[in-house]
Every structure is written in structure tokens, then in C-alpha cells.
């Protein structure tokens, strides 16, 4: 009999945690978790206690022998962990609001994981994830790191290149969101839809779509072009696509591609929102406040439906399915971020890609796609260049490297604008960027 599974969730005070707990409860028979440790930092202690109490009520209601521990002591939690999930936001939503607002001043897309916002989130996040990796090497060297923290692509790339943790998988809910969106558009059960995913995180394409194993690409392209049936996430405005563009592309873009192939319209929408309802982070702060009020209710012992208002809905399916399949060596197919190993020809072997993988007890085995369509492989390579240079800047704290990353991002129009944005954003996030502002010891 296998011992009970120890799960550690760093960023345990997140409003998403009830979805993760629900996912573990649903799968307990196959995935017998004995300990769930929710870890946060002192600034998140109140949230940790609110969410942690709800997690305990959910487990108790399910009548399962899962010990739920709440702690600010990451090292105590990590000891002998089997899986470590990471879902933290350095600087919280206020930092994200700056990532979304400052680029708009320069007529550049302001977004959580793309463009200047994605770079600065990476610069804030990567040093923290690498510290977590160092703790894991010492305290749970055989554990799997399952990372949700954004920008998940750049973060997974950084862990692969700058840590000794090789058992790392980057996760996102965009692929499951695309599959659910196509099923909804076609009015069929999601289980009947399969998608050949390939690309990078938030830069992934559906190279083919199957209904009961039969390719239905033409029908799906027609649905994707129509704003009424096109696929998006709660956090991305649904602008549809030009039918002829998709018909020529012969692949399904992900919702985030709108920032690259509809930049003009998305920027107009962002500027309008920033001057009216607020940026996405400012809107989400309201949703967060509502959720935590709900979570305080001692009578609540389920994941509240209001959580579906967040863009990250269904992420627990991705996380729990992955952990379950590794633990049980299920060898099912899931889209995850992992070392390319030749799966996508135009991306280097040792970089992280988001692609369908066979999930085994030894982790994801990427399924080769040959290559991406000629029309889009250049953008994917450019974003991979951006991720690699951004990760290097995060690790070195070198200003020029950060400027190089900002300048080569396709959403930034020139090196001059890149420098203006970078200078303002580094200053705005100073307290979370010690690698750029550490004073040289006299
Ligand atoms: C999407 C992405 C996540 C992102 C989230 C934002 O689903 O997959 O990586 O963090 O939405 O949602 P929010 O509700 O915070 O804007």
C-alpha cells in the first residue's frame, strides 16, 4: 500500500485554493492525500487563515482523513513533500495593476503575462521560485514541482535552466478552457473533444481538433471566427477573428493571441477599460473581496460558484489530473509545459514548451508535432527568445539584459519606448526587485 500523499501548496492563501481542494476531494479514491500544507507569507496570513479554514470545512464535509496544515514556514512544510504546487503573486494584485496600467501610458498593451507586464511579473517571480527550488533540493528532492505561477512559461523556462529541479511541470488552464469552449460552441460533452496543442504557455495553438476522433477543424474555425461562439477566458475580451485569417492559418489561436494578432483593437479596449471600469487587476480586486467575504462564512463548505468569475477557472482540473496521472502512472494525454526534447522542431530541445504529453510516473513525455505552421512559428520563437532573455535578466539583475528582453518583445514598438517603460516599471516595483536595486556593499 502506497503511503499517503503529501501535497504542499505555496501561495495557499490564494482565492483559487478552494478549487484545488475540491479537485483533490473528487479524486481521493485514486489519489489518497494524507497531508495538504497551505503555505503563505506573513502579508498573506489573514487570507491563509480564511481560505485554510474553508479548506478544512470542505475536507471535513467530505469526511476524508486529509490533514490540512496552514503555515508561514515554507521549509517546515516542504519536508518530505511528494508534490509541491506553486500559485503565488509577488506584489499581489496591486503590482499586477501597475503592470497593466503603466504600459498604457506609452500606448503599449498592459497585461498580466504578456508584453511589459509579463516581463516585470517574471522579474519579480523567478528569484522566488528559484529559492523554493533550493529548499526543495534540500527538503524534498524527489518531489514534483507543479507550477501555476505566472508567467508560467517564463517561470518553467527559468526552473529548467537555473535550478537543479528537473521534476518540474508548468500548468495552465488555457488548454482545458479552449477544449471546454469548443465543446460549448459545438454543444457536445467536453470528453468528446480532443485538441492537438502545441506552442508556449499563453502562446499555444490547436493544430487540429477532433470530435469522437474525427477532425472537425473547418467547423471549429467557423465557430472561432464568430464572437458569439468564439473561445475566450473570463479575463480576455472576446473579439472573434476574421474568418479568412483562421481559414488560412488552419489552426486555432488561444485567447492570448488576440494581443498579438488584434493588438490595435485590444489596446483600444484596454485604454477604454482603464478609463472606465478599471484594468483587469482592478476589476479582479473586487471579485477577490467578494470571494473572501464568502469564504469567511463558517457555513460554507464547498467551492462557491463565484470562483468561476476568475480567468483561472478549471485550473484545478489541470493540476489534480496531472498529479493523479503521475501518482498512478495513468499514461493519459494532457497539455503541459515541459522540456521540449524535440517535440516542436523550431524550438530548442532544452526549452520549455506547452504541448500534449503522455503523463507517466516519470512525468510528461511530450508528443512530437513536427513543427508549427510556418505562419506562426516565428512569433513563437520570438516569444521563446523573450522568455529566455527575461529569465536571464531575472536571475542576473542586469539592467541591459532586462532592456534587451523588453525591446525584443513584439508588443513593444522601439528600444526607446522599451527603456522608458522599463525605467518606470523597475522603479514602480522596486521593493520586489532586490536583484536590480541591491545596494553594492560599501
Ligand atoms: C487565465 C490564465 C491565467 C491567468 C488568469 C487571469 O485563465 O490561464 O494564467 O492568471 O486567466 O484571470 P483573472 O481572473 O485573474 O484575470
Tab-separated table of C-alpha atoms and ligand atoms in Angstrom:
chain	number	residue	atom	x	y	z
A	1	UNK	CA	0.000	0.000	0.000
A	2	UNK	CA	1.489	3.332	-1.060
A	3	UNK	CA	1.887	5.826	1.820
A	4	UNK	CA	-0.476	8.789	1.857
A	5	UNK	CA	0.474	11.623	-0.485
A	6	UNK	CA	1.869	14.866	0.937
A	7	UNK	CA	0.920	17.960	-1.070
A	8	UNK	CA	2.384	21.398	-0.361
A	9	UNK	CA	0.786	24.456	-1.946
A	10	UNK	CA	2.863	27.621	-1.892
A	11	UNK	CA	0.559	30.596	-2.228
A	12	UNK	CA	-2.001	28.622	-0.230
A	13	UNK	CA	-3.878	31.813	0.699
A	14	UNK	CA	-4.954	32.265	-2.915
A	15	UNK	CA	-8.656	32.628	-3.670
A	16	UNK	CA	-8.184	29.735	-6.113
A	17	UNK	CA	-7.287	27.244	-3.334
A	18	UNK	CA	-10.881	26.013	-2.761
A	19	UNK	CA	-10.912	24.833	-6.377
A	20	UNK	CA	-7.702	22.836	-5.762
A	21	UNK	CA	-9.161	21.317	-2.569
A	22	UNK	CA	-12.348	20.386	-4.444
A	23	UNK	CA	-10.212	18.697	-7.109
A	24	UNK	CA	-8.324	16.650	-4.513
A	25	UNK	CA	-11.554	15.656	-2.725
A	26	UNK	CA	-13.108	14.460	-6.006
A	27	UNK	CA	-10.079	12.242	-6.731
A	28	UNK	CA	-9.370	10.938	-3.211
A	29	UNK	CA	-10.054	7.281	-4.086
A	30	UNK	CA	-7.288	7.339	-6.705
A	31	UNK	CA	-5.108	9.987	-5.039
A	32	UNK	CA	-5.118	9.321	-1.235
A	33	UNK	CA	-3.752	12.575	0.131
A	34	UNK	CA	-2.778	12.322	3.811
A	35	UNK	CA	-1.458	15.896	4.246
A	36	UNK	CA	-2.218	19.157	2.487
A	37	UNK	CA	0.034	22.021	3.613
A	38	UNK	CA	-1.080	25.529	2.622
A	39	UNK	CA	1.869	27.919	2.781
A	40	UNK	CA	1.885	31.691	2.559
A	41	UNK	CA	3.898	34.718	3.625
A	42	UNK	CA	3.174	36.974	6.655
A	43	UNK	CA	1.454	39.556	4.408
A	44	UNK	CA	-0.950	36.809	3.343
A	45	UNK	CA	-1.625	35.352	6.801
A	46	UNK	CA	-5.195	36.657	7.092
A	47	UNK	CA	-6.095	35.286	3.649
A	48	UNK	CA	-4.383	31.981	4.524
A	49	UNK	CA	-6.472	31.594	7.658
A	50	UNK	CA	-9.729	32.414	5.840
A	51	UNK	CA	-9.059	30.086	2.888
A	52	UNK	CA	-7.442	27.452	5.117
A	53	UNK	CA	-10.495	27.300	7.389
A	54	UNK	CA	-12.717	26.808	4.339
A	55	UNK	CA	-10.374	24.059	3.099
A	56	UNK	CA	-10.686	22.312	6.476
A	57	UNK	CA	-14.509	22.599	6.351
A	58	UNK	CA	-14.559	21.183	2.800
A	59	UNK	CA	-12.399	18.181	3.814
A	60	UNK	CA	-14.466	17.606	6.970
A	61	UNK	CA	-17.737	17.763	4.981
A	62	UNK	CA	-16.264	15.180	2.580
A	63	UNK	CA	-15.398	13.001	5.581
A	64	UNK	CA	-11.850	12.426	4.315
A	65	UNK	CA	-8.768	11.820	6.544
A	66	UNK	CA	-6.745	14.622	4.963
A	67	UNK	CA	-4.763	16.709	7.483
A	68	UNK	CA	-4.886	20.360	6.374
A	69	UNK	CA	-1.962	22.387	7.773
A	70	UNK	CA	-1.629	26.186	7.496
A	71	UNK	CA	1.830	27.689	7.898
A	72	UNK	CA	4.099	30.629	7.115
A	73	UNK	CA	7.091	28.288	7.450
A	74	UNK	CA	7.773	27.064	3.923
A	75	UNK	CA	10.731	24.884	4.919
A	76	UNK	CA	8.755	23.052	7.601
A	77	UNK	CA	6.010	22.384	5.046
A	78	UNK	CA	8.338	21.166	2.269
A	79	UNK	CA	9.941	18.350	4.299
A	80	UNK	CA	9.260	15.013	2.539
A	81	UNK	CA	6.620	16.507	0.213
A	82	UNK	CA	5.538	14.384	-2.765
A	83	UNK	CA	4.120	17.258	-4.828
A	84	UNK	CA	4.734	20.994	-4.456
A	85	UNK	CA	2.265	23.250	-6.239
A	86	UNK	CA	3.112	26.951	-6.615
A	87	UNK	CA	0.471	29.652	-7.173
A	88	UNK	CA	1.797	32.906	-5.752
A	89	UNK	CA	1.664	36.534	-6.951
A	90	UNK	CA	4.615	38.640	-5.804
A	91	UNK	CA	3.259	42.109	-5.046
A	92	UNK	CA	-0.311	40.796	-5.211
A	93	UNK	CA	-2.933	42.405	-7.416
A	94	UNK	CA	-1.614	45.946	-6.814
A	95	UNK	CA	1.591	45.000	-8.616
A	96	UNK	CA	-0.455	43.478	-11.446
A	97	UNK	CA	-2.491	46.692	-11.740
A	98	UNK	CA	0.766	48.600	-12.293
A	99	UNK	CA	1.835	46.007	-14.894
A	100	UNK	CA	-1.452	46.662	-16.691
A	101	UNK	CA	-1.555	50.473	-16.329
A	102	UNK	CA	1.991	51.723	-16.884
A	103	UNK	CA	2.464	50.370	-20.470
A	104	UNK	CA	-0.854	52.002	-21.462
A	105	UNK	CA	0.784	55.406	-20.859
A	106	UNK	CA	3.100	54.548	-23.780
A	107	UNK	CA	0.290	53.146	-25.949
A	108	UNK	CA	1.531	49.600	-25.318
A	109	UNK	CA	-0.519	46.580	-24.216
A	110	UNK	CA	-0.603	46.286	-20.404
A	111	UNK	CA	-1.281	42.656	-19.479
A	112	UNK	CA	-0.619	40.177	-16.641
A	113	UNK	CA	1.611	37.789	-18.577
A	114	UNK	CA	2.258	39.417	-21.953
A	115	UNK	CA	4.440	42.348	-23.015
A	116	UNK	CA	5.993	44.593	-20.362
A	117	UNK	CA	3.636	43.260	-17.670
A	118	UNK	CA	4.720	39.685	-18.352
A	119	UNK	CA	8.374	40.677	-18.163
A	120	UNK	CA	8.049	42.505	-14.847
A	121	UNK	CA	5.962	39.671	-13.343
A	122	UNK	CA	8.762	37.316	-14.425
A	123	UNK	CA	11.442	39.557	-12.906
A	124	UNK	CA	9.520	39.605	-9.586
A	125	UNK	CA	8.678	35.897	-9.588
A	126	UNK	CA	11.713	33.977	-10.857
A	127	UNK	CA	14.072	34.718	-7.916
A	128	UNK	CA	11.339	33.485	-5.534
A	129	UNK	CA	10.650	30.249	-7.437
A	130	UNK	CA	14.402	29.546	-7.587
A	131	UNK	CA	14.630	29.954	-3.789
A	132	UNK	CA	11.753	27.471	-3.481
A	133	UNK	CA	13.693	25.099	-5.758
A	134	UNK	CA	16.742	25.362	-3.480
A	135	UNK	CA	14.565	24.449	-0.468
A	136	UNK	CA	13.066	21.534	-2.422
A	137	UNK	CA	16.513	20.206	-3.346
A	138	UNK	CA	17.309	20.038	0.360
A	139	UNK	CA	13.964	19.048	1.883
A	140	UNK	CA	12.044	17.055	-0.762
A	141	UNK	CA	14.480	16.259	-3.613
A	142	UNK	CA	12.181	13.567	-5.053
A	143	UNK	CA	9.095	15.794	-5.163
A	144	UNK	CA	7.415	17.084	-8.306
A	145	UNK	CA	7.173	20.861	-8.710
A	146	UNK	CA	3.818	21.714	-10.330
A	147	UNK	CA	3.957	25.394	-11.186
A	148	UNK	CA	0.930	27.577	-11.870
A	149	UNK	CA	2.609	30.845	-11.049
A	150	UNK	CA	2.599	33.254	-13.948
A	151	UNK	CA	4.147	33.895	-16.299
A	152	UNK	CA	4.090	30.087	-16.261
A	153	UNK	CA	6.080	29.761	-19.480
A	154	UNK	CA	8.961	32.003	-18.429
A	155	UNK	CA	8.910	30.546	-14.905
A	156	UNK	CA	9.118	26.955	-16.168
A	157	UNK	CA	11.930	28.010	-18.524
A	158	UNK	CA	13.798	29.564	-15.572
A	159	UNK	CA	13.405	26.450	-13.380
A	160	UNK	CA	14.681	24.226	-16.195
A	161	UNK	CA	17.679	26.483	-16.910
A	162	UNK	CA	18.657	27.854	-13.491
A	163	UNK	CA	17.724	25.199	-10.917
A	164	UNK	CA	18.541	21.547	-10.233
A	165	UNK	CA	14.844	20.670	-10.064
A	166	UNK	CA	14.209	18.632	-13.184
A	167	UNK	CA	10.902	17.173	-11.975
A	168	UNK	CA	9.019	20.372	-12.867
A	169	UNK	CA	5.787	20.751	-14.831
A	170	UNK	CA	4.262	24.102	-15.798
A	171	UNK	CA	0.472	24.215	-15.878
A	172	UNK	CA	-2.213	26.483	-17.237
A	173	UNK	CA	-5.962	26.331	-17.683
A	174	UNK	CA	-5.957	27.800	-21.201
A	175	UNK	CA	-5.884	24.394	-22.963
A	176	UNK	CA	-8.722	22.999	-20.794
A	177	UNK	CA	-10.534	26.321	-21.333
A	178	UNK	CA	-10.170	26.001	-25.106
A	179	UNK	CA	-11.438	22.411	-25.049
A	180	UNK	CA	-14.448	23.388	-22.869
A	181	UNK	CA	-15.108	26.419	-25.110
A	182	UNK	CA	-15.094	24.353	-28.308
A	183	UNK	CA	-17.373	21.740	-26.707
A	184	UNK	CA	-19.762	24.529	-25.644
A	185	UNK	CA	-19.711	26.082	-29.124
A	186	UNK	CA	-20.473	22.678	-30.694
A	187	UNK	CA	-22.925	21.793	-27.872
A	188	UNK	CA	-21.242	18.481	-27.147
A	189	UNK	CA	-19.690	16.981	-23.962
A	190	UNK	CA	-16.037	18.104	-23.491
A	191	UNK	CA	-14.909	14.472	-23.213
A	192	UNK	CA	-15.718	14.004	-26.920
A	193	UNK	CA	-13.335	16.805	-27.947
A	194	UNK	CA	-9.572	16.318	-28.318
A	195	UNK	CA	-7.165	19.079	-29.361
A	196	UNK	CA	-3.569	18.780	-30.616
A	197	UNK	CA	-1.969	21.576	-28.572
A	198	UNK	CA	1.491	22.959	-29.378
A	199	UNK	CA	3.337	26.207	-28.689
A	200	UNK	CA	4.183	28.003	-25.460
A	201	UNK	CA	2.181	28.975	-22.395
A	202	UNK	CA	-0.350	31.688	-23.341
A	203	UNK	CA	1.036	31.241	-26.865
A	204	UNK	CA	-0.394	27.785	-27.628
A	205	UNK	CA	-2.200	26.731	-30.829
A	206	UNK	CA	-4.714	23.975	-31.506
A	207	UNK	CA	-3.140	22.334	-34.560
A	208	UNK	CA	-6.133	20.031	-35.020
A	209	UNK	CA	-9.438	19.399	-33.241
A	210	UNK	CA	-11.275	16.077	-33.111
A	211	UNK	CA	-14.874	15.145	-32.264
A	212	UNK	CA	-15.023	11.431	-31.376
A	213	UNK	CA	-11.635	11.066	-33.084
A	214	UNK	CA	-12.660	12.737	-36.374
A	215	UNK	CA	-11.015	16.053	-37.351
A	216	UNK	CA	-13.558	18.891	-37.361
A	217	UNK	CA	-11.172	21.783	-37.942
A	218	UNK	CA	-13.280	23.601	-40.576
A	219	UNK	CA	-16.368	23.626	-38.342
A	220	UNK	CA	-14.355	24.793	-35.327
A	221	UNK	CA	-12.698	27.585	-37.333
A	222	UNK	CA	-16.162	28.819	-38.309
A	223	UNK	CA	-17.215	28.875	-34.619
A	224	UNK	CA	-13.984	30.596	-33.542
A	225	UNK	CA	-14.456	33.432	-36.047
A	226	UNK	CA	-17.885	34.308	-34.629
A	227	UNK	CA	-17.678	36.442	-31.419
A	228	UNK	CA	-20.841	34.719	-30.175
A	229	UNK	CA	-19.232	31.271	-30.215
A	230	UNK	CA	-15.514	32.071	-30.175
A	231	UNK	CA	-13.418	30.781	-27.265
A	232	UNK	CA	-12.020	33.105	-24.638
A	233	UNK	CA	-11.339	33.257	-20.897
A	234	UNK	CA	-13.086	35.438	-18.321
A	235	UNK	CA	-10.104	37.804	-18.379
A	236	UNK	CA	-9.851	38.359	-22.145
A	237	UNK	CA	-12.406	40.283	-24.171
A	238	UNK	CA	-13.978	38.149	-26.863
A	239	UNK	CA	-13.355	39.907	-30.201
A	240	UNK	CA	-13.820	36.911	-32.520
A	241	UNK	CA	-11.441	36.580	-35.519
A	242	UNK	CA	-11.508	37.389	-39.265
A	243	UNK	CA	-12.756	34.099	-40.817
A	244	UNK	CA	-10.336	34.328	-43.722
A	245	UNK	CA	-7.399	34.697	-41.311
A	246	UNK	CA	-8.293	31.489	-39.471
A	247	UNK	CA	-9.157	29.665	-42.693
A	248	UNK	CA	-5.669	30.461	-43.984
A	249	UNK	CA	-3.994	29.709	-40.626
A	250	UNK	CA	-5.687	26.276	-40.319
A	251	UNK	CA	-5.010	26.299	-36.570
A	252	UNK	CA	-6.888	27.532	-33.504
A	253	UNK	CA	-5.252	30.516	-31.738
A	254	UNK	CA	-5.523	30.697	-27.940
A	255	UNK	CA	-7.325	33.682	-26.336
A	256	UNK	CA	-3.995	35.396	-25.625
A	257	UNK	CA	-3.147	35.511	-29.324
A	258	UNK	CA	-5.581	38.417	-29.554
A	259	UNK	CA	-2.819	40.573	-28.008
A	260	UNK	CA	-0.581	39.742	-30.979
A	261	UNK	CA	-2.984	39.360	-33.920
A	262	UNK	CA	-5.504	42.008	-32.754
A	263	UNK	CA	-3.136	44.364	-30.953
A	264	UNK	CA	-4.809	47.576	-32.171
A	265	UNK	CA	-8.297	46.542	-31.060
A	266	UNK	CA	-7.097	45.020	-27.770
A	267	UNK	CA	-5.171	48.221	-26.908
A	268	UNK	CA	-8.267	50.320	-27.650
A	269	UNK	CA	-10.306	48.032	-25.381
A	270	UNK	CA	-7.713	48.228	-22.596
A	271	UNK	CA	-7.493	52.054	-22.777
A	272	UNK	CA	-11.300	52.296	-22.642
A	273	UNK	CA	-11.487	49.909	-19.672
A	274	UNK	CA	-8.679	51.690	-17.802
A	275	UNK	CA	-10.631	54.942	-18.099
A	276	UNK	CA	-13.953	53.400	-17.056
A	277	UNK	CA	-14.317	50.092	-15.143
A	278	UNK	CA	-10.576	49.765	-14.458
A	279	UNK	CA	-7.910	47.344	-15.626
A	280	UNK	CA	-8.417	43.579	-15.188
A	281	UNK	CA	-6.484	43.514	-11.887
A	282	UNK	CA	-8.605	46.380	-10.542
A	283	UNK	CA	-11.792	44.535	-11.526
A	284	UNK	CA	-10.469	41.298	-10.025
A	285	UNK	CA	-9.725	43.045	-6.727
A	286	UNK	CA	-13.490	43.470	-6.369
A	287	UNK	CA	-14.090	39.794	-7.177
A	288	UNK	CA	-11.387	38.841	-4.648
A	289	UNK	CA	-13.019	40.945	-1.927
A	290	UNK	CA	-16.389	39.273	-2.594
A	291	UNK	CA	-14.811	35.808	-2.596
A	292	UNK	CA	-13.034	36.304	0.737
A	293	UNK	CA	-16.250	37.616	2.320
A	294	UNK	CA	-17.947	34.418	1.105
A	295	UNK	CA	-15.070	32.233	2.356
A	296	UNK	CA	-15.428	33.672	5.865
A	297	UNK	CA	-18.913	32.160	6.160
A	298	UNK	CA	-18.476	29.263	8.606
A	299	UNK	CA	-21.475	27.552	6.969
A	300	UNK	CA	-19.693	27.455	3.573
A	301	UNK	CA	-18.068	24.058	2.942
A	302	UNK	CA	-17.912	23.954	-0.855
A	303	UNK	CA	-16.131	25.867	-3.598
A	304	UNK	CA	-18.515	28.780	-4.326
A	305	UNK	CA	-19.656	29.180	-7.971
A	306	UNK	CA	-18.494	32.825	-7.841
A	307	UNK	CA	-14.953	31.494	-8.302
A	308	UNK	CA	-15.893	30.843	-11.935
A	309	UNK	CA	-15.743	34.635	-12.431
A	310	UNK	CA	-11.928	34.377	-12.349
A	311	UNK	CA	-9.984	33.648	-15.516
A	312	UNK	CA	-8.220	30.755	-13.842
A	313	UNK	CA	-11.410	28.661	-13.608
A	314	UNK	CA	-10.849	24.901	-14.144
A	315	UNK	CA	-7.163	25.221	-13.242
A	316	UNK	CA	-7.665	22.643	-10.514
A	317	UNK	CA	-8.682	20.072	-13.147
A	318	UNK	CA	-5.323	20.656	-14.813
A	319	UNK	CA	-3.408	20.387	-11.516
A	320	UNK	CA	-5.279	17.471	-9.991
A	321	UNK	CA	-5.417	15.490	-13.254
A	322	UNK	CA	-1.652	15.912	-13.644
A	323	UNK	CA	-0.814	14.898	-10.055
A	324	UNK	CA	-3.250	11.983	-10.244
A	325	UNK	CA	-1.748	10.721	-13.525
A	326	UNK	CA	1.846	10.958	-12.272
A	327	UNK	CA	0.946	9.245	-8.973
A	328	UNK	CA	-0.975	6.455	-10.761
A	329	UNK	CA	1.187	6.243	-13.901
A	330	UNK	CA	-2.012	6.698	-15.940
A	331	UNK	CA	-0.232	7.453	-19.232
A	332	UNK	CA	-3.133	9.632	-20.386
A	333	UNK	CA	-2.565	12.676	-22.612
A	334	UNK	CA	-2.512	16.172	-21.074
A	335	UNK	CA	-1.231	19.552	-22.362
A	336	UNK	CA	1.514	20.758	-20.005
A	337	UNK	CA	4.707	22.862	-20.017
A	338	UNK	CA	7.783	20.655	-20.093
A	339	UNK	CA	11.220	20.303	-21.720
A	340	UNK	CA	10.714	20.271	-25.490
A	341	UNK	CA	13.016	17.311	-26.279
A	342	UNK	CA	12.386	17.783	-29.999
A	343	UNK	CA	8.567	17.774	-29.821
A	344	UNK	CA	8.413	21.113	-31.678
A	345	UNK	CA	11.131	21.286	-34.334
A	346	UNK	CA	11.573	25.063	-34.356
A	347	UNK	CA	12.143	25.343	-30.589
A	348	UNK	CA	15.422	24.245	-28.970
A	349	UNK	CA	15.347	20.851	-27.183
A	350	UNK	CA	16.182	22.261	-23.722
A	351	UNK	CA	13.457	24.921	-23.644
A	352	UNK	CA	10.024	24.655	-22.064
A	353	UNK	CA	7.097	24.279	-24.463
A	354	UNK	CA	3.352	23.754	-23.934
A	355	UNK	CA	2.397	20.591	-25.777
A	356	UNK	CA	0.329	17.419	-25.416
A	357	UNK	CA	2.226	14.865	-23.311
A	358	UNK	CA	1.736	11.299	-22.142
A	359	UNK	CA	1.687	11.606	-18.333
A	360	UNK	CA	3.631	8.793	-16.622
A	361	UNK	CA	5.036	8.132	-13.147
A	362	UNK	CA	8.276	9.569	-14.571
A	363	UNK	CA	6.458	12.724	-15.658
A	364	UNK	CA	5.315	14.162	-19.014
A	365	UNK	CA	6.561	12.599	-22.246
A	366	UNK	CA	5.987	15.229	-24.971
A	367	UNK	CA	4.253	14.076	-28.162
A	368	UNK	CA	6.114	15.254	-31.265
A	369	UNK	CA	4.128	17.603	-33.531
A	370	UNK	CA	6.836	18.014	-36.162
A	371	UNK	CA	6.663	21.771	-36.386
A	372	UNK	CA	4.285	24.714	-36.012
A	373	UNK	CA	2.672	26.256	-39.092
A	374	UNK	CA	5.154	28.450	-40.995
A	375	UNK	CA	2.891	31.469	-40.436
A	376	UNK	CA	3.171	31.363	-36.618
A	377	UNK	CA	6.453	29.635	-35.761
A	378	UNK	CA	8.326	32.965	-35.987
A	379	UNK	CA	6.141	34.582	-33.323
A	380	UNK	CA	6.520	31.540	-31.057
A	381	UNK	CA	10.310	31.618	-31.456
A	382	UNK	CA	10.332	35.368	-30.733
A	383	UNK	CA	8.339	34.832	-27.527
A	384	UNK	CA	10.691	31.998	-26.531
A	385	UNK	CA	13.643	34.396	-27.091
A	386	UNK	CA	11.824	36.930	-24.899
A	387	UNK	CA	11.230	34.290	-22.179
A	388	UNK	CA	14.867	33.176	-22.177
A	389	UNK	CA	16.318	36.708	-22.067
A	390	UNK	CA	13.708	37.719	-19.490
A	391	UNK	CA	14.634	34.747	-17.299
A	392	UNK	CA	18.328	35.673	-17.604
A	393	UNK	CA	17.553	39.247	-16.569
A	394	UNK	CA	15.560	37.973	-13.580
A	395	UNK	CA	18.457	35.798	-12.426
A	396	UNK	CA	21.278	38.292	-13.067
A	397	UNK	CA	19.528	41.553	-12.199
A	398	UNK	CA	21.361	43.023	-15.180
A	399	UNK	CA	19.648	46.198	-16.443
A	400	UNK	CA	20.841	45.868	-20.050
A	401	UNK	CA	19.568	42.288	-20.242
A	402	UNK	CA	16.179	43.445	-18.956
A	403	UNK	CA	16.159	46.209	-21.589
A	404	UNK	CA	17.037	43.654	-24.273
A	405	UNK	CA	14.081	41.459	-23.199
A	406	UNK	CA	11.722	44.439	-23.160
A	407	UNK	CA	12.921	45.621	-26.594
A	408	UNK	CA	12.589	42.249	-28.369
A	409	UNK	CA	9.045	41.726	-27.124
A	410	UNK	CA	6.743	42.020	-30.180
A	411	UNK	CA	4.286	44.251	-28.294
A	412	UNK	CA	6.928	46.947	-27.604
A	413	UNK	CA	7.455	49.332	-30.570
A	414	UNK	CA	11.053	50.537	-30.072
A	415	UNK	CA	14.135	50.415	-27.854
A	416	UNK	CA	13.433	53.992	-26.782
A	417	UNK	CA	9.901	53.174	-25.635
A	418	UNK	CA	11.213	49.944	-24.083
A	419	UNK	CA	13.676	51.955	-21.981
A	420	UNK	CA	11.011	54.432	-20.871
A	421	UNK	CA	8.639	51.655	-19.839
A	422	UNK	CA	11.352	49.571	-18.174
A	423	UNK	CA	12.694	52.517	-16.160
A	424	UNK	CA	9.223	53.429	-14.887
A	425	UNK	CA	8.252	49.805	-14.116
A	426	UNK	CA	11.509	48.917	-12.330
A	427	UNK	CA	11.023	51.961	-10.106
A	428	UNK	CA	7.337	51.141	-9.542
A	429	UNK	CA	8.202	47.592	-8.388
A	430	UNK	CA	11.461	48.437	-6.578
A	431	UNK	CA	10.547	46.654	-3.338
A	432	UNK	CA	10.028	43.368	-5.196
A	433	UNK	CA	13.176	43.589	-7.361
A	434	UNK	CA	16.127	43.312	-4.975
A	435	UNK	CA	18.291	41.865	-7.769
A	436	UNK	CA	18.089	45.207	-9.605
A	437	UNK	CA	18.285	47.521	-6.595
A	438	UNK	CA	20.564	45.783	-4.119
A	439	UNK	CA	23.000	48.452	-2.969
A	440	UNK	CA	26.571	47.374	-3.555
A	441	UNK	CA	28.003	46.756	-0.070
A	442	UNK	CA	30.429	49.602	0.643
B	1	LIG	C1	-6.305	32.818	-17.459
B	1	LIG	C2	-4.882	32.316	-17.415
B	1	LIG	C3	-4.208	32.501	-16.102
B	1	LIG	C4	-4.464	33.903	-15.632
B	1	LIG	C5	-5.920	34.073	-15.407
B	1	LIG	C6	-6.232	35.518	-15.064
B	1	LIG	O1	-7.152	31.794	-17.355
B	1	LIG	O2	-4.782	30.967	-17.803
B	1	LIG	O3	-2.822	32.274	-16.276
B	1	LIG	O4	-3.776	34.168	-14.410
B	1	LIG	O5	-6.708	33.745	-16.513
B	1	LIG	O6	-7.551	35.535	-14.582
B	1	LIG	P1	-8.010	36.803	-13.726
B	1	LIG	O7	-9.413	36.488	-13.295
B	1	LIG	O8	-7.042	36.924	-12.579
B	1	LIG	O9	-7.906	37.986	-14.657
